[in-house]
GROMACS .gro file of C-alpha atoms in nm:
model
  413
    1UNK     CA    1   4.273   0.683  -7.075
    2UNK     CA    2   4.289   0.372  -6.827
    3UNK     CA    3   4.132   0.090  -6.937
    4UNK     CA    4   3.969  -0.109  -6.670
    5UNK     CA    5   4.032  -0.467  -6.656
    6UNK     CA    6   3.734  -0.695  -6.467
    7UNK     CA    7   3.896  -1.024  -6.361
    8UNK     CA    8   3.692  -1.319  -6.434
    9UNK     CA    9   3.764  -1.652  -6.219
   10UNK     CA   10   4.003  -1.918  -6.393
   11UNK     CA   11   3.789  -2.225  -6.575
   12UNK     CA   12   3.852  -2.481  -6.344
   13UNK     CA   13   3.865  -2.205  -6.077
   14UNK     CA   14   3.472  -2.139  -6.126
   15UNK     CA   15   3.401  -2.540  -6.073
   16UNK     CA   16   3.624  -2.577  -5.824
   17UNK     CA   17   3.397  -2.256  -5.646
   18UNK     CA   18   3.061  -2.355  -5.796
   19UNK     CA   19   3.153  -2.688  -5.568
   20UNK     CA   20   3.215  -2.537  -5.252
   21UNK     CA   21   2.952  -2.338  -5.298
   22UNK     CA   22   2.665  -2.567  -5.370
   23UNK     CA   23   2.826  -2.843  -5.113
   24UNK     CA   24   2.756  -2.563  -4.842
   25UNK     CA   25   2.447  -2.479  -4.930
   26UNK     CA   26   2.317  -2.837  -4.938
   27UNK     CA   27   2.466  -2.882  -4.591
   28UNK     CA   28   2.294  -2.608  -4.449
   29UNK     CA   29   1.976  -2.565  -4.640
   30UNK     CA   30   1.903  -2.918  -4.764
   31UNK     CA   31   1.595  -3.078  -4.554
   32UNK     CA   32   1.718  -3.383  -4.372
   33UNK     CA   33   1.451  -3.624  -4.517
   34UNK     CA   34   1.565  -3.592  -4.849
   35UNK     CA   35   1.787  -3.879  -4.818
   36UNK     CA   36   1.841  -3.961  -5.198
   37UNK     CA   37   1.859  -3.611  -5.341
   38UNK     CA   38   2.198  -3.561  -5.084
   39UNK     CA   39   2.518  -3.375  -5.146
   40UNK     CA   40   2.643  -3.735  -5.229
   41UNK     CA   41   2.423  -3.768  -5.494
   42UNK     CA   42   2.505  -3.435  -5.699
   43UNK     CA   43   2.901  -3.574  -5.642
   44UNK     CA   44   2.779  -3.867  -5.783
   45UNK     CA   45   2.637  -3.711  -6.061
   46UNK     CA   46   2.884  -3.471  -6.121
   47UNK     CA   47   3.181  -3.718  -6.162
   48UNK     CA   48   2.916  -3.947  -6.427
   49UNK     CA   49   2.904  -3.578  -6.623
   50UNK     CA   50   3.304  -3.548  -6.615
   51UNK     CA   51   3.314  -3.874  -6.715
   52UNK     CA   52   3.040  -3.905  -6.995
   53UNK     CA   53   3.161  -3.568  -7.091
   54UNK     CA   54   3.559  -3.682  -7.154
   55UNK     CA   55   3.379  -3.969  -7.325
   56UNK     CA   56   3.182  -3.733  -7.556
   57UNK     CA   57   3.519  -3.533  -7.656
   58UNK     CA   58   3.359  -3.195  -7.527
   59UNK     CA   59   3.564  -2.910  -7.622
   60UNK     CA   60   3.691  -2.737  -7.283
   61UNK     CA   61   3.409  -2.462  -7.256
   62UNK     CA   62   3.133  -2.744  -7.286
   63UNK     CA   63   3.279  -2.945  -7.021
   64UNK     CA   64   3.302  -2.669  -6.804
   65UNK     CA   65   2.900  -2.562  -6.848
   66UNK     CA   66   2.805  -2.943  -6.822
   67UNK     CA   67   3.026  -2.991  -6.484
   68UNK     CA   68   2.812  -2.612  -6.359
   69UNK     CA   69   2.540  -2.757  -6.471
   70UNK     CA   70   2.555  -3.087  -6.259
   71UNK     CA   71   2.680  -2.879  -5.919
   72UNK     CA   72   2.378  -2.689  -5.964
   73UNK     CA   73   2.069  -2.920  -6.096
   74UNK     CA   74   1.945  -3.004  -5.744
   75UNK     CA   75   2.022  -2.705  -5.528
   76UNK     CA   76   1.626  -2.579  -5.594
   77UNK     CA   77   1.519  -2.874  -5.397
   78UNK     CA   78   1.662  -2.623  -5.056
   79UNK     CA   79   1.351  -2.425  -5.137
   80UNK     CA   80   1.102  -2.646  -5.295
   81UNK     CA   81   1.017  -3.039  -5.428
   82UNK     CA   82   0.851  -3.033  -5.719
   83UNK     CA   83   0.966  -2.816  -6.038
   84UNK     CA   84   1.275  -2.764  -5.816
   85UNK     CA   85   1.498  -2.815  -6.178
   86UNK     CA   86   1.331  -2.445  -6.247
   87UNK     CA   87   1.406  -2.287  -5.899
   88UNK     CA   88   1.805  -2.419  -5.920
   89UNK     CA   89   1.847  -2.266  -6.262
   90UNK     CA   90   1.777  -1.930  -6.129
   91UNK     CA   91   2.000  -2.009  -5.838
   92UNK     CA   92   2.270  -2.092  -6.085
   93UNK     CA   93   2.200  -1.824  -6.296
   94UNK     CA   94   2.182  -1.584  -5.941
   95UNK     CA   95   2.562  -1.721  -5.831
   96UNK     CA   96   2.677  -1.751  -6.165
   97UNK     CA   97   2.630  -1.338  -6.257
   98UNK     CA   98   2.794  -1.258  -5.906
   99UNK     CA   99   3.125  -1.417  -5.993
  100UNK     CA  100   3.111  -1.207  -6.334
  101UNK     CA  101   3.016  -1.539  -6.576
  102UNK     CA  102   2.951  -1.458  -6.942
  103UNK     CA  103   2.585  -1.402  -6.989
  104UNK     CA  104   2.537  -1.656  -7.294
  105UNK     CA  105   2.708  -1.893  -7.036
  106UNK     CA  106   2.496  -1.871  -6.806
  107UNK     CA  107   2.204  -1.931  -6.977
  108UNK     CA  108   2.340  -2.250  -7.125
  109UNK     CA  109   2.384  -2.363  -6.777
  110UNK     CA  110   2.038  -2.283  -6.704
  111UNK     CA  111   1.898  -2.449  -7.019
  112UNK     CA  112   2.091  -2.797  -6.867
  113UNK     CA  113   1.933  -2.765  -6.596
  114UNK     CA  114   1.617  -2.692  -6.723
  115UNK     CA  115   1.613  -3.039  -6.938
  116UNK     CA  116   1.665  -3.248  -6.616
  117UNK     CA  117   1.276  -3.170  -6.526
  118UNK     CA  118   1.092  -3.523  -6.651
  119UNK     CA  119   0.894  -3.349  -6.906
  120UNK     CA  120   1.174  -3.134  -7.091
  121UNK     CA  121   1.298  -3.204  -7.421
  122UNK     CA  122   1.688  -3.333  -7.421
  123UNK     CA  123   1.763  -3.161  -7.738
  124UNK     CA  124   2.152  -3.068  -7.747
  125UNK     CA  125   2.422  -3.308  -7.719
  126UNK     CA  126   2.507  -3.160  -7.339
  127UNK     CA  127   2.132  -3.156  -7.249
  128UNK     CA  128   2.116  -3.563  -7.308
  129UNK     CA  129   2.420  -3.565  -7.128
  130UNK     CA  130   2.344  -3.421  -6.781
  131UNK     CA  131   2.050  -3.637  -6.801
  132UNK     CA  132   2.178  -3.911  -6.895
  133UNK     CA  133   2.438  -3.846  -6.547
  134UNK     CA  134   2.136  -3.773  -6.366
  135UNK     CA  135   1.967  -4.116  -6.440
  136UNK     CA  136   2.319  -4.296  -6.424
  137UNK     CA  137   2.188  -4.482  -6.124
  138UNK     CA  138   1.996  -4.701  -6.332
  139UNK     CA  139   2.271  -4.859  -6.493
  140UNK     CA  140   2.496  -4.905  -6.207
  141UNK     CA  141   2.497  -5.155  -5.944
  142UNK     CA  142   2.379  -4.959  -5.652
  143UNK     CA  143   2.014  -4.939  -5.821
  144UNK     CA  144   1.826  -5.103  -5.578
  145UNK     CA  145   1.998  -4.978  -5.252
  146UNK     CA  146   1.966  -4.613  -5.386
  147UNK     CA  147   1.629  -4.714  -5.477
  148UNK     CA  148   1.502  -4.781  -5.105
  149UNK     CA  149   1.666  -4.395  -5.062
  150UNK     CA  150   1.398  -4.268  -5.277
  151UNK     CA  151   1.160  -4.499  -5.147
  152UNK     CA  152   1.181  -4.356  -4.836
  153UNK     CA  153   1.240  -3.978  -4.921
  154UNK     CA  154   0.889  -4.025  -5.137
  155UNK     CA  155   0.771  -4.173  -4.809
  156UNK     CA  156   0.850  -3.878  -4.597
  157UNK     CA  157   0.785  -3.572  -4.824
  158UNK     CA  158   0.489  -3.736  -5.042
  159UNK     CA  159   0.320  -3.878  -4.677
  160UNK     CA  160   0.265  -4.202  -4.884
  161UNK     CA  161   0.378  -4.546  -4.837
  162UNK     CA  162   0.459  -4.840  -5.052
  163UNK     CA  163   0.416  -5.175  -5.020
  164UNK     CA  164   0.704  -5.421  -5.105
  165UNK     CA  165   0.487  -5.500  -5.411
  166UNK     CA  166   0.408  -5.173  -5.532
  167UNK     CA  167   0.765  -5.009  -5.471
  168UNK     CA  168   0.933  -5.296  -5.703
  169UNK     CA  169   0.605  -5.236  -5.977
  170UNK     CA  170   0.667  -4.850  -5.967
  171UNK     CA  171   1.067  -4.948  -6.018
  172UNK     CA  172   0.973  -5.149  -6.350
  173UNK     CA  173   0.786  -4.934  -6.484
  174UNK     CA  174   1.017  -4.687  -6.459
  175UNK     CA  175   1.364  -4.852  -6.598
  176UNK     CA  176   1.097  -4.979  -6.886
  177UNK     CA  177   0.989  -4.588  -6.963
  178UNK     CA  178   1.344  -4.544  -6.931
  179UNK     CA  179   1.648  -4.503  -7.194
  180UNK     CA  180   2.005  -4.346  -7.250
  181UNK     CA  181   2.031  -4.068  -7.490
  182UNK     CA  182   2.418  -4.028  -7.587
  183UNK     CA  183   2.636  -4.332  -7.717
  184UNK     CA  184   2.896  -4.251  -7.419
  185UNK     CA  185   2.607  -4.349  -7.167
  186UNK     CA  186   2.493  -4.627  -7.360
  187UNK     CA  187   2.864  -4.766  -7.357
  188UNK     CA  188   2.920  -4.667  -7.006
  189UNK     CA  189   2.584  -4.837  -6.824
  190UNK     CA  190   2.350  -5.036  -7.095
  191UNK     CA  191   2.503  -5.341  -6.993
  192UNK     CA  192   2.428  -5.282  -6.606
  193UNK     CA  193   2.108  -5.147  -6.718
  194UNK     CA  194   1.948  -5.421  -6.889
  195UNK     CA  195   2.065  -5.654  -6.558
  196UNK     CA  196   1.887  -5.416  -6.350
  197UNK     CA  197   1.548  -5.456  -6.552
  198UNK     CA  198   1.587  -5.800  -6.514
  199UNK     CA  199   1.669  -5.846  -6.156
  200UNK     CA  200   1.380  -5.616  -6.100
  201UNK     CA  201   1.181  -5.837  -6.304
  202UNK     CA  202   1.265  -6.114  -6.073
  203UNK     CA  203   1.233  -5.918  -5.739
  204UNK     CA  204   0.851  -5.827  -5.844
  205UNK     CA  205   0.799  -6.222  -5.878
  206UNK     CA  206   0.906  -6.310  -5.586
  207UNK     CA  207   0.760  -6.063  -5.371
  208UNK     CA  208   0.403  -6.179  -5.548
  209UNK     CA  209   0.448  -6.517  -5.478
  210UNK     CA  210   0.548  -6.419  -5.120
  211UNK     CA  211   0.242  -6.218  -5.083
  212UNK     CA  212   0.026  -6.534  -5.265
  213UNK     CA  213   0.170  -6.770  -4.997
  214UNK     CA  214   0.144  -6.640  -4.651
  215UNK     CA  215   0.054  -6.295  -4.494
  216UNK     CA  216   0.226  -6.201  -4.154
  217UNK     CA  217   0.307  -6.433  -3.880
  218UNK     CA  218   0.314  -6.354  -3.572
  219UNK     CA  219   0.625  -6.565  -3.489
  220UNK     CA  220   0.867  -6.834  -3.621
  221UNK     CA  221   0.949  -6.633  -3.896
  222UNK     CA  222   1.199  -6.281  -4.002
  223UNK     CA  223   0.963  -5.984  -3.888
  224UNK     CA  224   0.851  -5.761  -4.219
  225UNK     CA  225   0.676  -5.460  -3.986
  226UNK     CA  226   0.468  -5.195  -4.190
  227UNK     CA  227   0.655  -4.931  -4.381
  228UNK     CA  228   0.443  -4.655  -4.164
  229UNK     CA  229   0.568  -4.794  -3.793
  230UNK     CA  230   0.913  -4.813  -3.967
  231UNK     CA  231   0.855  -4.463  -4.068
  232UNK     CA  232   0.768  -4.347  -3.723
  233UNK     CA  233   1.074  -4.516  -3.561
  234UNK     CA  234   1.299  -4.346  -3.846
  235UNK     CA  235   1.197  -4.009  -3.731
  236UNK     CA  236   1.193  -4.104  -3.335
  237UNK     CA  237   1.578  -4.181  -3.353
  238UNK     CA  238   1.626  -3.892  -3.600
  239UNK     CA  239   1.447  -3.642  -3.332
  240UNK     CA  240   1.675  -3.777  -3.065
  241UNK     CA  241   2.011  -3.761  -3.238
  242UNK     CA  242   1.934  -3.418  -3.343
  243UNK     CA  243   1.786  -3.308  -3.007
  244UNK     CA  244   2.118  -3.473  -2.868
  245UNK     CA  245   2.333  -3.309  -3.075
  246UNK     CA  246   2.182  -2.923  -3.041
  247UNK     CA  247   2.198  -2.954  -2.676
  248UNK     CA  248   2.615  -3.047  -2.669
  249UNK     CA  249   2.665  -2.762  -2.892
  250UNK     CA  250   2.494  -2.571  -2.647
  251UNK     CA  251   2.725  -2.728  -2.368
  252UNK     CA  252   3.003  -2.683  -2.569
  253UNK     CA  253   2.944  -2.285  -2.599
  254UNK     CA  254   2.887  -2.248  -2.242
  255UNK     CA  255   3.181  -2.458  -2.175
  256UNK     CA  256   3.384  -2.220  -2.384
  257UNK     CA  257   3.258  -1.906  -2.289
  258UNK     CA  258   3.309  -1.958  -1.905
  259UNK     CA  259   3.656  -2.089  -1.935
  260UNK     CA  260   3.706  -1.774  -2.065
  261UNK     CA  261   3.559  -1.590  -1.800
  262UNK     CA  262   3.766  -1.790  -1.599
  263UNK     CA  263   4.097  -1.792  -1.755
  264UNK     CA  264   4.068  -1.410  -1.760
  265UNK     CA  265   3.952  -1.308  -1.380
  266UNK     CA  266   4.208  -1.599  -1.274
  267UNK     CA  267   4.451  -1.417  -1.497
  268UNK     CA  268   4.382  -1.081  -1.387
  269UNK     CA  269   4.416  -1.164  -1.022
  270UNK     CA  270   4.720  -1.349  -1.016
  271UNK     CA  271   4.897  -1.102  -1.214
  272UNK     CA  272   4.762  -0.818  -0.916
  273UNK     CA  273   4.899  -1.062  -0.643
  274UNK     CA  274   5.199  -1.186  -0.815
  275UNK     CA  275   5.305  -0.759  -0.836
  276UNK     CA  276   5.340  -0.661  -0.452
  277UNK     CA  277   5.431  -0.283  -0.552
  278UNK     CA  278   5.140  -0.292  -0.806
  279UNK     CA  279   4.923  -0.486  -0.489
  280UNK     CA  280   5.000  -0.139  -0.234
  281UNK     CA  281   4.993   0.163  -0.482
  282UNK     CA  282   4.751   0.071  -0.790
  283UNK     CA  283   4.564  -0.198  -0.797
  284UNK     CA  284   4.202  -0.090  -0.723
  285UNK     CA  285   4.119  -0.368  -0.476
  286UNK     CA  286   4.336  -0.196  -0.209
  287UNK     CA  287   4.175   0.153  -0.290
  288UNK     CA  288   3.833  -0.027  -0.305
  289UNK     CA  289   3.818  -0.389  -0.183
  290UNK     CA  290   3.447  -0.433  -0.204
  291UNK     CA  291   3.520  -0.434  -0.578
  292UNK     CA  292   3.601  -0.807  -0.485
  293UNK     CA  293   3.285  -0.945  -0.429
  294UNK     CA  294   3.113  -0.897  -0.784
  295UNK     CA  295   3.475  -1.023  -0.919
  296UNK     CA  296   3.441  -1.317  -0.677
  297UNK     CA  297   3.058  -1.369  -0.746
  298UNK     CA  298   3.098  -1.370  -1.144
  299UNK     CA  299   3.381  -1.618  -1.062
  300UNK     CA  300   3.207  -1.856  -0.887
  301UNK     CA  301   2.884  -1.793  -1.166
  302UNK     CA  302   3.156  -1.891  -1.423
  303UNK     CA  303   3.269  -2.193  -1.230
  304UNK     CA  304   2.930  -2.346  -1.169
  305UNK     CA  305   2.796  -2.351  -1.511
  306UNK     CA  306   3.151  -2.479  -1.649
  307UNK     CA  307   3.074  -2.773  -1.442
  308UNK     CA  308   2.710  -2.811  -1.491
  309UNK     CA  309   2.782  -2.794  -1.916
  310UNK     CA  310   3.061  -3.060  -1.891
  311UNK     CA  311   2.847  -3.319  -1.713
  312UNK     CA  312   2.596  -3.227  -1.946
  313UNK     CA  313   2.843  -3.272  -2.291
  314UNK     CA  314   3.015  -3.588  -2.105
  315UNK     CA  315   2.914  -3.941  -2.252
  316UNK     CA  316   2.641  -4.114  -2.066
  317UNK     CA  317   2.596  -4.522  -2.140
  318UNK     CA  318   2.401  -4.713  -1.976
  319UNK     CA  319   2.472  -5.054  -1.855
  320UNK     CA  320   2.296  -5.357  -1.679
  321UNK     CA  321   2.459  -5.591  -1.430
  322UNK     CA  322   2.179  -5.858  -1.465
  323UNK     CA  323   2.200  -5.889  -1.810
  324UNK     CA  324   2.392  -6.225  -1.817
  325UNK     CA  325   2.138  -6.341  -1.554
  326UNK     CA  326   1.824  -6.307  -1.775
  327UNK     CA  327   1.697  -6.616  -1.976
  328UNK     CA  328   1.471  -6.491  -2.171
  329UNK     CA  329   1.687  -6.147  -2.363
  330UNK     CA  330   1.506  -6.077  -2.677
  331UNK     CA  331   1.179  -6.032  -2.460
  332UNK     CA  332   1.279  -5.884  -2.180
  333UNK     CA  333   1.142  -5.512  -2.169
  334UNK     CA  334   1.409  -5.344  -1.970
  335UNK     CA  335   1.707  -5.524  -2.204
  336UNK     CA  336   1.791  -5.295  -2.535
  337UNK     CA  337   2.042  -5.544  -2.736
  338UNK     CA  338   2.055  -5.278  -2.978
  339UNK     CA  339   2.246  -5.050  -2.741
  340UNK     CA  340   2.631  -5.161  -2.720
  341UNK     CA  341   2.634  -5.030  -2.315
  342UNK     CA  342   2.407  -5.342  -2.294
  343UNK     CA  343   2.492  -5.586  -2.548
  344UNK     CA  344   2.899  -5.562  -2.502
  345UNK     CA  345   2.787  -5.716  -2.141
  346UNK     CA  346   2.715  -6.061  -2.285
  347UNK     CA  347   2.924  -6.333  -2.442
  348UNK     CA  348   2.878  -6.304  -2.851
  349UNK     CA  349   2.687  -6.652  -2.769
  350UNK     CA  350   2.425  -6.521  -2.592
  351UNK     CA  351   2.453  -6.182  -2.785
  352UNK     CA  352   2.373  -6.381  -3.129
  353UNK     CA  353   2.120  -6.559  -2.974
  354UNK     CA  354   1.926  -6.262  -2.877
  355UNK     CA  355   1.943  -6.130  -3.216
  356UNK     CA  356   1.806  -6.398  -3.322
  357UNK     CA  357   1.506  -6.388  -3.106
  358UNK     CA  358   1.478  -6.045  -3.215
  359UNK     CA  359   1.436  -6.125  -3.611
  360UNK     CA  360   1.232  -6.412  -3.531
  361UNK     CA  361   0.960  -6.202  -3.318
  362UNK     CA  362   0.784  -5.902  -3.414
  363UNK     CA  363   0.694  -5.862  -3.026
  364UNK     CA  364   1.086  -5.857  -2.967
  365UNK     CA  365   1.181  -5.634  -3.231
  366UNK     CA  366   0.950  -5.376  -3.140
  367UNK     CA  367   0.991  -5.411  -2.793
  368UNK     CA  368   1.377  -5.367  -2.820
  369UNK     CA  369   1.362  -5.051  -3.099
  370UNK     CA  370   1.108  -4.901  -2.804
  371UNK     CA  371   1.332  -5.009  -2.574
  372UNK     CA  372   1.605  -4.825  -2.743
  373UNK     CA  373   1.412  -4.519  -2.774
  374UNK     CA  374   1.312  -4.515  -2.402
  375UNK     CA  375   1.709  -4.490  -2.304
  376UNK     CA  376   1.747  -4.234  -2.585
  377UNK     CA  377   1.494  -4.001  -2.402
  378UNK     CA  378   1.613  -4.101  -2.082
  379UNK     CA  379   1.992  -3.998  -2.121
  380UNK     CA  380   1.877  -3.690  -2.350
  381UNK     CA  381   1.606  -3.548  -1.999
  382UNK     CA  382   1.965  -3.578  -1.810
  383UNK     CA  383   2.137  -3.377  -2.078
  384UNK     CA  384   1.852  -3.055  -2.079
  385UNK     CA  385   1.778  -3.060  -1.728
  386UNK     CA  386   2.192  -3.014  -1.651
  387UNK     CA  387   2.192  -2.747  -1.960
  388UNK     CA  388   1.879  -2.604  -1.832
  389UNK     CA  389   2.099  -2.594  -1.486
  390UNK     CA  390   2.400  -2.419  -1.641
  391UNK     CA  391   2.221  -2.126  -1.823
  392UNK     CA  392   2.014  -2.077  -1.500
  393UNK     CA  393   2.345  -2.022  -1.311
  394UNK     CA  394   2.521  -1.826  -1.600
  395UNK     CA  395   2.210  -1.564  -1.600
  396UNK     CA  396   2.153  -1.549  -1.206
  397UNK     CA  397   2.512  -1.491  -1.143
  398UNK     CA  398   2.558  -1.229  -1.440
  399UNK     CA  399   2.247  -1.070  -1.273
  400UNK     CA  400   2.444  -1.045  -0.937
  401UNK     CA  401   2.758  -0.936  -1.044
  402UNK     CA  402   2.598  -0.650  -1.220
  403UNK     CA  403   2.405  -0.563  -0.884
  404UNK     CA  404   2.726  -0.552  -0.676
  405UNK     CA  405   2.913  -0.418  -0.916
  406UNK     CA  406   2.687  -0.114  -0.930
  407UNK     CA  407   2.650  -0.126  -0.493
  408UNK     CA  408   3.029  -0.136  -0.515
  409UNK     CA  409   3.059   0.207  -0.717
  410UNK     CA  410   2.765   0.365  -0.525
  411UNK     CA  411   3.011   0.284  -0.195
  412UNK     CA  412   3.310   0.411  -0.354
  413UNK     CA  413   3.180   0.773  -0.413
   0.00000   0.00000   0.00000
């Protein structure tokens, strides 16, 4: 009797999988204002968990759930926000049973994951450890900047904003609430930790005494606009780049697909007239030369929306002449310093002087970013109305080689 032998993947084979996996999912799946919980993030806090765990002298099995683990603790928030430690445990646990993972395995994984949820329990040794990866952040030096992240991921998802003020009270509060479970994390970040409470400490001062001494100015001054119109403009340009991008992909495919076209009638015809004994006895042109015209029709279809998709994928910048020629740059409304087909124009002089305008003026900041904006729009109308354009002619002419085609068989029998 045979005995049937069910290959399991290699140790570091089912990482090295569970990574690829999890990295392609977030690409795909993960909603683009989540801008601190990003694929670099569960790197981040997978290499903390390699390292904390080499640290903790795991044996090579606990390693191995506490690196699936870390791959896996965000991937819930591709489906939903809040309890998403709950929905990526039974995504871990789904993946985990297809590539054949011990069950007992797999629910240690799950149980990791599980105690990265803010009210778990972080009983086991390898529970404190993923969360003490997790929450690495607050002992490193990139606090702060990864901070504004979350800021404004809260901002978009939660529809909330936060003042200056109350962003660097929430931030207190929560490296205060806040502690290391194993000795290896205590060794790694307690140092940068404690720093981080205290330059917090000091941020929240200052911003009070900011808000004690003056409220907005209208000029003179570095422009602080409101976290909401900064918001709006964050999406705007977002919208655009995205919009921009979808519509050369769609450029790019009809680019592709009537080259194609092209290669192959061009192809096809020059082989025919290149064969002068295949041109008199079999080539069905001679038999039938109306067959010609819906050859020559889907020809010229393919040729005009080739044409019509480059100029719609080719770079358009915009550039002004009288740039050089306007005194007053900052505040001019047709000027956009923050475009480079404008600004590389001007002598860095000039160029640094309108910058500084710009910081100075909360008019001339806005009216550049709207500015900006404006051009955005402008060059992405250019790019759908010559896309529009090229699937117009792709359909018409497909249309009308399919007509004659069938006119030409009718006239052949």
């Amino acid at each position: 009797m045979e005995t049937i032998l069910v290959q399991k993947p290699a140790k570091a084979e089912i990482v090295k999988n569970a990574k690829a996996y999890v990295l392609a999912l977030l690409e795909e799946k993960l909603p683009a204002q989540l801008v601190y919980h990003s694929p670099k993030h569960t790197a981040t806090v997978v290499k903390e968990a390699r390292a904390l765990g080499e640290a903790a002298g795991l044996s090579e099995t606990d390693q191995e759930a506490l690196l699936l683990a870390a791959w896996f603790h965000d991937v819930g928030y591709t489906e939903v926000y809040d309890g998403h430690e709950f929905r990526s445990a039974e995504m871990a646990g789904e993946w985990l049973r297809q590539q054949g993972y011990p069950e007992d395995r797999i629910e240690v994984v799950q149980n990791l994951i599980r105690a990265t949820h803010r009210d778990a329990k972080r009983e086991t040794e390898l529970e404190q450890l993923l969360v003490d990866a997790d929450m690495s952040n607050m002992g490193r030096e990139s606090f702060f900047a990864e901070g504004e992240l979350l800021r404004a991921e809260w901002e978009a998802t939660g529809g909330k904003t936060y003042s200056n003020t109350e962003w660097a009270d929430n931030q207190l509060a929560f490296l205060l609430a806040s502690k290391y479970y194993t000795k290896a994390a205590k060794e790694r970040y307690e140092e940068q930790f404690k720093d981080n409470i205290k330059d917090q400490r000091k941020q929240l001062k200052k911003t009070e005494k900011k808000n004690k001494k003056k409220k907005e100015e209208e000029g003179g001054t570095f422009a602080e606009p409101k976290r909401g119109i900064e918001t709006m403009f964050r999406t705007m340009y977002s919208n655009h780049m995205k919009l921009s991008d979808m519509a050369d992909k769609k450029a790019n495919m009809m680019i592709s697909l009537n080259a194609v076209l092209m290669s192959l009638i061009i192809t096809y015809f020059g082989a025919k007239l290149g064969s002068k004994t295949a041109a008199l006895s079999n080539v069905g042109l001679i038999r039938n030369p109306i067959i010609a015209v819906p050859m020559g029709i889907l020809l010229a279809t393919a040729l005009a929306s080739v044409i019509t998709a480059i100029l719609c994928a080719q770079p358009d910048v915009t550039s002004f002449k009288w740039l050089k020629r306007s005194p007053q740059i900052a505040t001019n409304r047709r000027v956009n310093l923050l475009f480079f087909g404008n600004f590389s124009k001007l002598s860095l002089d000039d160029f640094q002087h309108g910058m500084t305008e710009i910081m100075g003026q909360k008019e001339a900041l806005y009216t550049n970013m709207v500015t900006d904006i404006y051009y955005l729009g402008d060059v992405l109308t250019k790019k759908y109305r010559l896309l529009r354009l090229s699937y117009t002619i792709f359909m018409v002419g497909l249309i009308l080689t399919a007509l004659s085609f069938g006119i030409a068989l009718l006239y052949k029998v």
